[in-house]
mmCIF file of C-alpha atoms in Angstrom:
data_model
loop_
_atom_site.group_PDB
_atom_site.id
_atom_site.type_symbol
_atom_site.label_atom_id
_atom_site.label_comp_id
_atom_site.label_asym_id
_atom_site.label_seq_id
_atom_site.Cartn_x
_atom_site.Cartn_y
_atom_site.Cartn_z
ATOM 1 C CA LEU W 1 -13.682 -42.743 10.024
ATOM 2 C CA GLY W 2 -12.815 -44.879 13.000
ATOM 3 C CA HIS W 3 -11.910 -48.401 13.970
ATOM 4 C CA LYS W 4 -12.519 -50.200 17.251
ATOM 5 C CA PHE W 5 -10.204 -52.964 18.314
ATOM 6 C CA LYS W 6 -10.980 -55.955 20.507
ATOM 7 C CA LEU W 7 -9.188 -54.339 23.439
ATOM 8 C CA LYS W 8 -11.573 -51.899 25.158
ATOM 9 C CA GLY W 9 -10.315 -48.318 24.803
ATOM 10 C CA ARG W 10 -7.989 -48.974 21.870
ATOM 11 C CA THR W 11 -9.147 -46.884 18.885
ATOM 12 C CA LEU W 12 -7.895 -45.471 15.629
ATOM 13 C CA SER W 13 -9.671 -42.404 14.200
ATOM 14 C CA LEU W 14 -9.092 -40.655 10.878
ATOM 15 C CA SER W 15 -10.748 -37.464 9.663
ATOM 16 C CA ALA W 16 -10.319 -34.982 6.826
ATOM 17 C CA ASN W 17 -11.639 -31.479 6.187
ATOM 18 C CA LEU W 18 -11.740 -29.301 3.065
ATOM 19 C CA ASN W 19 -13.035 -25.734 3.140
ATOM 20 C CA LEU W 20 -13.266 -23.528 0.032
ATOM 21 C CA THR W 21 -14.686 -20.004 -0.035
ATOM 22 C CA ASN W 22 -14.770 -17.313 -2.691
ATOM 23 C CA ASN W 23 -16.166 -13.807 -2.302
ATOM 24 C CA ASN W 24 -16.107 -11.141 -5.014
ATOM 25 C CA THR W 25 -17.592 -7.661 -4.662
ATOM 26 C CA LEU W 26 -17.922 -4.775 -7.077
ATOM 27 C CA LYS W 27 -19.056 -1.316 -6.003
ATOM 28 C CA TYR W 28 -19.179 2.142 -7.486
ATOM 29 C CA ILE W 29 -18.788 5.348 -5.502
ATOM 30 C CA ASN W 30 -20.186 8.504 -7.079
ATOM 31 C CA THR W 31 -20.203 11.638 -4.925
ATOM 32 C CA LYS W 32 -20.376 15.359 -5.429
ATOM 33 C CA GLN W 33 -19.268 17.654 -2.622
ATOM 34 C CA GLN W 34 -19.851 21.390 -2.620
ATOM 35 C CA TYR W 35 -17.972 23.703 -0.245
ATOM 36 C CA TYR W 36 -19.394 27.063 0.823
ATOM 37 C CA ASN W 37 -17.946 30.052 2.612
ATOM 38 C CA GLU W 38 -20.435 32.604 3.966
ATOM 39 C CA GLY W 39 -23.116 31.214 1.663
ATOM 40 C CA LEU W 40 -21.020 31.368 -1.502
ATOM 41 C CA LEU W 41 -19.955 28.244 -3.394
ATOM 42 C CA ILE W 42 -16.147 28.204 -3.385
ATOM 43 C CA ARG W 43 -15.352 24.682 -4.608
ATOM 44 C CA THR W 44 -16.906 21.506 -5.971
ATOM 45 C CA ASP W 45 -15.273 18.085 -5.779
ATOM 46 C CA THR W 46 -16.500 14.924 -7.455
ATOM 47 C CA LEU W 47 -15.494 11.316 -6.972
ATOM 48 C CA ASN W 48 -16.345 8.589 -9.438
ATOM 49 C CA GLN W 49 -14.601 5.446 -8.267
ATOM 50 C CA LYS W 50 -14.854 1.706 -8.929
ATOM 51 C CA ASN W 51 -13.771 -0.805 -6.257
ATOM 52 C CA GLU W 52 -13.280 -4.509 -6.942
ATOM 53 C CA ASN W 53 -12.525 -6.921 -4.095
ATOM 54 C CA GLU W 54 -11.678 -10.606 -4.407
ATOM 55 C CA LEU W 55 -11.184 -12.974 -1.487
ATOM 56 C CA THR W 56 -10.500 -16.716 -1.777
ATOM 57 C CA ASN W 57 -9.699 -19.203 0.988
ATOM 58 C CA GLN W 58 -8.712 -22.841 0.667
ATOM 59 C CA VAL W 59 -7.988 -24.989 3.714
ATOM 60 C CA ALA W 60 -7.301 -28.728 3.777
ATOM 61 C CA SER W 61 -6.535 -30.745 6.896
ATOM 62 C CA ALA W 62 -6.526 -34.302 8.154
ATOM 63 C CA LYS W 63 -6.155 -35.874 11.570
ATOM 64 C CA ALA W 64 -5.158 -39.294 12.817
ATOM 65 C CA SER W 65 -5.637 -40.265 16.480
ATOM 66 C CA TYR W 66 -4.745 -43.467 18.252
ATOM 67 C CA THR W 67 -5.696 -44.378 21.814
ATOM 68 C CA GLU W 68 -4.169 -47.167 23.863
ATOM 69 C CA PRO W 69 -5.368 -48.156 27.322
ATOM 70 C CA ILE W 70 -2.543 -48.591 29.817
ATOM 71 C CA ASN W 71 -4.868 -50.061 32.438
ATOM 72 C CA LYS W 72 -8.475 -49.507 33.604
ATOM 73 C CA LYS W 73 -7.770 -45.949 34.777
ATOM 74 C CA TRP W 74 -5.049 -44.688 32.427
ATOM 75 C CA LEU W 75 -5.285 -44.062 28.670
ATOM 76 C CA LEU W 76 -2.603 -42.846 26.259
ATOM 77 C CA GLU W 77 -3.573 -40.916 23.127
ATOM 78 C CA VAL W 78 -1.334 -39.732 20.270
ATOM 79 C CA HIS W 79 -2.392 -37.658 17.278
ATOM 80 C CA TYR W 80 -1.033 -36.005 14.145
ATOM 81 C CA LYS W 81 -2.739 -33.238 12.161
ATOM 82 C CA PRO W 82 -1.337 -31.549 9.024
ATOM 83 C CA THR W 83 -3.093 -28.400 7.743
ATOM 84 C CA PHE W 84 -2.481 -26.534 4.485
ATOM 85 C CA ALA W 85 -4.096 -23.201 3.636
ATOM 86 C CA THR W 86 -4.041 -20.577 0.889
ATOM 87 C CA ASN W 87 -5.704 -17.195 1.326
ATOM 88 C CA LYS W 88 -5.749 -14.608 -1.431
ATOM 89 C CA SER W 89 -7.063 -11.065 -1.145
ATOM 90 C CA SER W 90 -6.957 -8.333 -3.755
ATOM 91 C CA ILE W 91 -8.452 -4.851 -3.784
ATOM 92 C CA SER W 92 -8.429 -2.756 -6.937
ATOM 93 C CA SER W 93 -9.636 0.847 -6.976
ATOM 94 C CA SER W 94 -9.831 2.920 -10.140
ATOM 95 C CA VAL W 95 -11.307 6.208 -11.328
ATOM 96 C CA LYS W 96 -12.645 7.239 -14.699
ATOM 97 C CA ASP W 97 -10.183 8.446 -17.322
ATOM 98 C CA LEU W 98 -10.900 11.030 -20.030
ATOM 99 C CA SER W 99 -12.670 8.402 -22.160
ATOM 100 C CA GLY W 100 -15.136 7.723 -19.332
ATOM 101 C CA GLU W 101 -13.759 4.245 -18.560
ATOM 102 C CA TYR W 102 -12.400 3.076 -15.192
ATOM 103 C CA ASN W 103 -8.811 2.655 -16.397
ATOM 104 C CA ASP W 104 -6.902 4.920 -13.972
ATOM 105 C CA LYS W 105 -5.862 2.672 -11.096
ATOM 106 C CA VAL W 106 -5.432 4.311 -7.677
ATOM 107 C CA ASP W 107 -2.277 2.632 -6.346
ATOM 108 C CA THR W 108 -2.687 3.942 -2.783
ATOM 109 C CA LEU W 109 -6.112 2.251 -2.533
ATOM 110 C CA SER W 110 -5.162 -1.016 -4.294
ATOM 111 C CA ASN W 111 -3.298 -4.063 -3.018
ATOM 112 C CA GLY W 112 -3.079 -7.807 -3.347
ATOM 113 C CA PHE W 113 -1.695 -10.469 -1.033
ATOM 114 C CA GLU W 114 -1.541 -14.233 -0.934
ATOM 115 C CA TYR W 115 -0.818 -16.167 2.227
ATOM 116 C CA ASN W 116 0.236 -19.815 2.113
ATOM 117 C CA SER W 117 0.600 -21.781 5.309
ATOM 118 C CA ALA W 118 1.572 -25.310 6.166
ATOM 119 C CA LYS W 119 1.584 -26.649 9.687
ATOM 120 C CA HIS W 120 2.123 -30.033 11.261
ATOM 121 C CA GLU W 121 0.720 -30.648 14.708
ATOM 122 C CA GLY W 122 1.438 -33.686 16.818
ATOM 123 C CA GLY W 123 0.624 -34.445 20.380
ATOM 124 C CA VAL W 124 0.365 -36.917 23.187
ATOM 125 C CA SER W 125 -2.165 -37.064 26.037
ATOM 126 C CA LEU W 126 -2.211 -39.101 29.198
ATOM 127 C CA LYS W 127 -5.713 -39.424 30.653
ATOM 128 C CA TYR W 128 -6.738 -40.634 34.082
ATOM 129 C CA THR W 129 -10.358 -41.548 34.810
ATOM 130 C CA GLU W 130 -11.900 -42.623 38.105
ATOM 131 C CA LYS W 131 -15.605 -42.410 39.051
ATOM 132 C CA LYS W 132 -16.054 -38.600 39.344
ATOM 133 C CA LEU W 133 -12.508 -37.552 38.514
ATOM 134 C CA ASN W 134 -11.064 -36.997 35.022
ATOM 135 C CA VAL W 135 -7.535 -35.632 34.611
ATOM 136 C CA SER W 136 -5.694 -35.090 31.350
ATOM 137 C CA LEU W 137 -2.084 -34.100 30.710
ATOM 138 C CA THR W 138 -1.438 -33.013 27.122
ATOM 139 C CA LEU W 139 1.590 -31.834 25.195
ATOM 140 C CA ASN W 140 1.320 -30.636 21.568
ATOM 141 C CA ASP W 141 4.027 -29.487 19.190
ATOM 142 C CA GLU W 142 3.199 -27.392 16.132
ATOM 143 C CA ILE W 143 5.717 -26.697 13.387
ATOM 144 C CA GLY W 144 4.741 -24.494 10.494
ATOM 145 C CA GLU W 145 5.511 -21.771 8.028
ATOM 146 C CA LEU W 146 3.528 -18.810 6.776
ATOM 147 C CA LYS W 147 4.495 -17.293 3.421
ATOM 148 C CA ARG W 148 3.243 -13.853 2.436
ATOM 149 C CA ILE W 149 3.302 -12.998 -1.252
ATOM 150 C CA ASP W 150 2.704 -9.402 -2.299
ATOM 151 C CA LEU W 151 0.926 -9.695 -5.650
ATOM 152 C CA ILE W 152 1.853 -6.122 -6.595
ATOM 153 C CA ASN W 153 5.409 -5.737 -5.260
ATOM 154 C CA SER W 154 7.411 -8.950 -4.878
ATOM 155 C CA LYS W 155 10.055 -7.089 -2.825
ATOM 156 C CA ASN W 156 7.588 -7.268 0.091
ATOM 157 C CA ASN W 157 7.371 -11.097 0.104
ATOM 158 C CA SER W 158 8.267 -12.799 3.378
ATOM 159 C CA ASP W 159 8.416 -16.159 5.153
ATOM 160 C CA TYR W 160 7.596 -16.762 8.804
ATOM 161 C CA PRO W 161 8.647 -20.216 10.083
ATOM 162 C CA TYR W 162 7.573 -21.104 13.626
ATOM 163 C CA ASN W 163 7.564 -23.871 16.212
ATOM 164 C CA ALA W 164 5.194 -23.851 19.177
ATOM 165 C CA LEU W 165 5.162 -26.243 22.085
ATOM 166 C CA ASN W 166 1.740 -26.145 23.783
ATOM 167 C CA PRO W 167 0.812 -27.752 27.099
#
């Protein structure tokens, strides 16, 4: 979405983006391993495992940009872009119990995490244009926070605030 003003080079642009993904997988691992020593069977191991994976991502962002001509060769642009995201991943592995059902969860092979992030980006650009020469000076500031949530053990939750100044 954009708007042109009467003054050449003056613009206002708005955009939005939404991205949703979901991926679920289910697989079974059934193996039988036989170990031999000098041709004699010494041991047999079996594995009958069920693995369930779930991955979901949700990202929403918007951007507003405004340009203002200073003169015929110089242009000033400012923008603001907030972005919010949630990512969730869980892996569950289990083996058959005595009843033949996959009820025995394997803790060392299972986990679940959720990541929530929010960031706010703003910037200013000064652009110079002349026949075959284009020069741009840009400065962006990004402030955000990433939160990690352990879906199995809440003692492992953490927050990571940050601020980045980018030329």
